[in-house]
CSV table of N, CA, C and O in Angstrom, one decimal:
chain,number,residue,atom,x,y,z
A,1,UNK,N,21.2,-3.9,-12.7
A,1,UNK,CA,20.3,-5.1,-13.0
A,1,UNK,C,19.7,-4.8,-14.3
A,1,UNK,O,19.4,-3.9,-14.6
A,2,UNK,N,19.4,-6.0,-15.1
A,2,UNK,CA,18.8,-5.9,-16.4
A,2,UNK,C,17.3,-5.5,-16.4
A,2,UNK,O,17.0,-4.5,-17.3
A,3,UNK,N,16.7,-5.8,-15.1
A,3,UNK,CA,15.2,-5.3,-15.1
A,3,UNK,C,15.1,-3.9,-14.7
A,3,UNK,O,14.2,-3.2,-15.3
A,4,UNK,N,16.0,-3.3,-14.4
A,4,UNK,CA,16.0,-1.5,-14.1
A,4,UNK,C,16.2,-0.9,-15.7
A,4,UNK,O,15.8,0.2,-15.8
A,5,UNK,N,16.9,-1.6,-16.6
A,5,UNK,CA,17.1,-1.0,-17.9
A,5,UNK,C,15.6,-1.0,-18.5
A,5,UNK,O,15.6,0.0,-19.5
A,6,UNK,N,14.6,-1.9,-18.4
A,6,UNK,CA,13.5,-1.6,-19.2
A,6,UNK,C,12.5,-0.7,-18.4
A,6,UNK,O,11.4,-1.1,-18.5
A,7,UNK,N,13.1,-0.3,-17.1
A,7,UNK,CA,12.1,0.8,-16.6
A,7,UNK,C,11.3,0.2,-15.2
A,7,UNK,O,10.7,0.6,-14.4
A,8,UNK,N,11.6,-1.1,-14.8
A,8,UNK,CA,11.3,-1.7,-13.5
A,8,UNK,C,11.9,-1.3,-12.5
A,8,UNK,O,13.0,-1.9,-12.7
A,9,UNK,N,11.5,-0.9,-11.4
A,9,UNK,CA,12.5,-0.6,-10.5
A,9,UNK,C,11.7,-1.4,-9.1
A,9,UNK,O,10.6,-1.3,-9.1
A,10,UNK,N,12.6,-2.1,-8.7
A,10,UNK,CA,12.3,-3.1,-7.3
A,10,UNK,C,11.8,-2.2,-6.1
A,10,UNK,O,11.3,-2.7,-5.3
A,11,UNK,N,12.5,-1.0,-6.0
A,11,UNK,CA,12.4,-0.5,-4.7
A,11,UNK,C,12.7,1.1,-4.8
A,11,UNK,O,12.6,1.5,-5.9
A,12,UNK,N,12.9,1.8,-3.9
A,12,UNK,CA,13.0,3.1,-3.8
A,12,UNK,C,14.2,3.5,-2.9
A,12,UNK,O,14.4,2.9,-2.1
A,13,UNK,N,15.1,4.5,-3.3
A,13,UNK,CA,16.3,4.9,-2.7
A,13,UNK,C,16.3,6.2,-2.1
A,13,UNK,O,16.1,7.5,-2.9
A,14,UNK,N,16.3,6.2,-0.7
A,14,UNK,CA,16.3,7.6,-0.2
A,14,UNK,C,17.7,7.7,0.7
A,14,UNK,O,17.8,6.9,1.7
A,15,UNK,N,18.8,8.7,0.1
A,15,UNK,CA,20.0,8.6,0.8
A,15,UNK,C,20.8,7.0,0.7
A,15,UNK,O,20.8,6.5,-0.4
A,16,UNK,N,21.0,6.6,1.9
A,16,UNK,CA,21.6,5.3,1.8
A,16,UNK,C,20.7,4.1,2.1
A,16,UNK,O,21.1,3.1,2.4
A,17,UNK,N,19.5,4.2,2.2
A,17,UNK,CA,18.3,3.4,2.4
A,17,UNK,C,17.6,3.0,1.3
A,17,UNK,O,17.3,3.7,0.6
A,18,UNK,N,17.3,1.6,1.1
A,18,UNK,CA,16.7,1.2,0.2
A,18,UNK,C,15.1,1.0,1.2
A,18,UNK,O,15.0,0.7,2.0
A,19,UNK,N,14.2,1.4,0.2
A,19,UNK,CA,12.8,1.3,0.7
A,19,UNK,C,11.9,0.5,-0.2
A,19,UNK,O,11.9,0.9,-1.3
A,20,UNK,N,11.4,-0.6,0.2
A,20,UNK,CA,11.0,-1.6,-0.7
A,20,UNK,C,9.4,-2.0,0.2
A,20,UNK,O,9.4,-2.1,1.3
A,21,UNK,N,8.3,-2.6,-0.6
A,21,UNK,CA,7.1,-2.7,-0.1
A,21,UNK,C,7.3,-4.2,0.9
A,21,UNK,O,7.8,-4.8,0.5
A,22,UNK,N,7.0,-4.0,2.2
A,22,UNK,CA,6.7,-5.1,2.8
A,22,UNK,C,5.9,-6.2,2.3
A,22,UNK,O,4.9,-6.1,1.7
A,23,UNK,N,6.7,-7.5,1.9
A,23,UNK,CA,5.9,-8.6,1.6
A,23,UNK,C,5.8,-8.5,0.2
A,23,UNK,O,5.2,-9.4,-0.7
A,24,UNK,N,6.8,-7.7,-0.6
A,24,UNK,CA,6.8,-7.6,-1.9
A,24,UNK,C,5.6,-7.1,-2.7
A,24,UNK,O,4.7,-6.3,-1.9
A,25,UNK,N,5.2,-7.4,-3.9
A,25,UNK,CA,4.1,-6.8,-4.6
A,25,UNK,C,2.7,-7.2,-3.9
A,25,UNK,O,2.0,-6.5,-3.8
A,26,UNK,N,2.9,-8.5,-3.5
A,26,UNK,CA,1.6,-9.2,-3.1
A,26,UNK,C,1.2,-8.1,-1.8
A,26,UNK,O,0.0,-8.0,-1.5
A,27,UNK,N,2.2,-8.2,-1.1
A,27,UNK,CA,1.9,-7.4,0.5
A,27,UNK,C,1.5,-6.0,0.3
A,27,UNK,O,0.6,-5.4,0.8
A,28,UNK,N,2.1,-5.3,-0.7
A,28,UNK,CA,1.6,-3.9,-1.3
A,28,UNK,C,0.1,-3.9,-1.6
A,28,UNK,O,-0.9,-3.0,-1.2
A,29,UNK,N,-0.1,-4.8,-2.4
A,29,UNK,CA,-1.4,-4.9,-3.1
A,29,UNK,C,-2.5,-5.1,-1.9
A,29,UNK,O,-3.7,-4.7,-1.7
A,30,UNK,N,-2.2,-6.1,-1.1
A,30,UNK,CA,-3.0,-6.7,0.0
A,30,UNK,C,-2.9,-5.4,1.0
A,30,UNK,O,-4.3,-5.0,1.7
A,31,UNK,N,-2.1,-4.5,1.3
A,31,UNK,CA,-2.1,-3.3,2.2
A,31,UNK,C,-3.2,-2.3,1.5
A,31,UNK,O,-3.8,-1.7,2.6
A,32,UNK,N,-3.0,-2.2,0.3
A,32,UNK,CA,-3.9,-1.1,-0.3
A,32,UNK,C,-5.4,-1.7,-0.4
A,32,UNK,O,-6.2,-0.9,0.0
A,33,UNK,N,-5.6,-2.9,-0.4
A,33,UNK,CA,-6.8,-3.5,-0.4
A,33,UNK,C,-7.3,-3.3,1.0
A,33,UNK,O,-8.6,-3.0,1.3
A,34,UNK,N,-6.7,-3.7,2.0
A,34,UNK,CA,-7.0,-3.3,3.5
A,34,UNK,C,-7.3,-2.1,3.8
A,34,UNK,O,-8.5,-1.7,4.3
A,35,UNK,N,-6.6,-0.9,3.1
A,35,UNK,CA,-6.8,0.4,3.6
A,35,UNK,C,-8.3,0.8,2.9
A,35,UNK,O,-9.1,1.3,3.3
A,36,UNK,N,-8.2,0.1,1.6
A,36,UNK,CA,-9.6,0.7,0.8
A,36,UNK,C,-10.7,0.1,2.0
A,36,UNK,O,-11.8,0.8,2.0
A,37,UNK,N,-10.8,-1.2,2.1
A,37,UNK,CA,-11.8,-1.9,2.9
A,37,UNK,C,-12.0,-1.3,4.0
A,37,UNK,O,-13.3,-0.8,4.7
A,38,UNK,N,-11.0,-0.9,4.8
A,38,UNK,CA,-11.2,-0.2,6.1
A,38,UNK,C,-11.8,1.0,6.1
A,38,UNK,O,-12.4,1.5,7.0
A,39,UNK,N,-11.5,2.0,5.2
A,39,UNK,CA,-12.1,3.4,5.1
A,39,UNK,C,-13.4,3.1,4.9
A,39,UNK,O,-14.2,3.9,5.3
A,40,UNK,N,-14.1,2.1,3.7
A,40,UNK,CA,-15.3,2.0,3.9
A,40,UNK,C,-16.1,1.7,4.9
A,40,UNK,O,-17.0,2.1,5.5
A,41,UNK,N,-15.4,0.5,5.6
A,41,UNK,CA,-16.2,0.0,6.9
A,41,UNK,C,-16.0,1.2,8.0
A,41,UNK,O,-17.2,1.2,8.4
A,42,UNK,N,-15.1,1.8,8.4
A,42,UNK,CA,-15.1,3.0,9.2
A,42,UNK,C,-16.0,4.3,8.7
A,42,UNK,O,-16.9,4.7,9.6
A,43,UNK,N,-16.2,4.5,7.6
A,43,UNK,CA,-17.2,5.5,7.0
A,43,UNK,C,-18.5,5.0,7.5
A,43,UNK,O,-19.4,5.6,7.8
A,44,UNK,N,-19.2,3.6,7.1
A,44,UNK,CA,-20.1,3.1,7.6
A,44,UNK,C,-20.6,3.2,8.8
A,44,UNK,O,-21.8,3.6,9.3
A,45,UNK,N,-19.4,2.7,9.7
A,45,UNK,CA,-19.6,2.8,11.3
A,45,UNK,C,-20.0,4.1,11.8
A,45,UNK,O,-20.8,4.6,12.7
A,46,UNK,N,-19.1,5.3,11.0
A,46,UNK,CA,-19.4,6.6,12.0
A,46,UNK,C,-20.9,7.0,11.4
A,46,UNK,O,-21.4,7.8,12.1
A,47,UNK,N,-20.9,6.6,10.0
A,47,UNK,CA,-22.7,7.1,9.6
A,47,UNK,C,-23.4,6.7,10.4
A,47,UNK,O,-24.5,7.2,10.9
A,48,UNK,N,-23.5,5.1,10.6
A,48,UNK,CA,-24.5,4.8,11.8
A,48,UNK,C,-24.4,5.2,13.0
A,48,UNK,O,-25.5,5.3,13.8
A,49,UNK,N,-23.3,5.5,13.6
A,49,UNK,CA,-23.0,6.1,14.8
A,49,UNK,C,-23.8,7.4,14.9
A,49,UNK,O,-24.1,7.9,15.9
A,50,UNK,N,-24.0,8.2,13.9
A,50,UNK,CA,-24.1,9.6,14.0
A,50,UNK,C,-25.9,9.6,13.8
A,50,UNK,O,-26.2,10.8,13.8
A,51,UNK,N,-26.4,8.6,13.4
A,51,UNK,CA,-27.8,8.6,13.2
A,51,UNK,C,-28.7,8.9,14.3
A,51,UNK,O,-28.6,8.2,15.3
């Protein structure tokens, strides 16, 4: 595709399997945001529980 010629890759290929982010770019960003917020919340909860 033309987009691959400029260095943009839509997904990743492992053997015969195409791996792409679920939900596209937005889904990928939301999952990263969820992971960061979840890590912060769990860290705060663990610290409060150990006091």
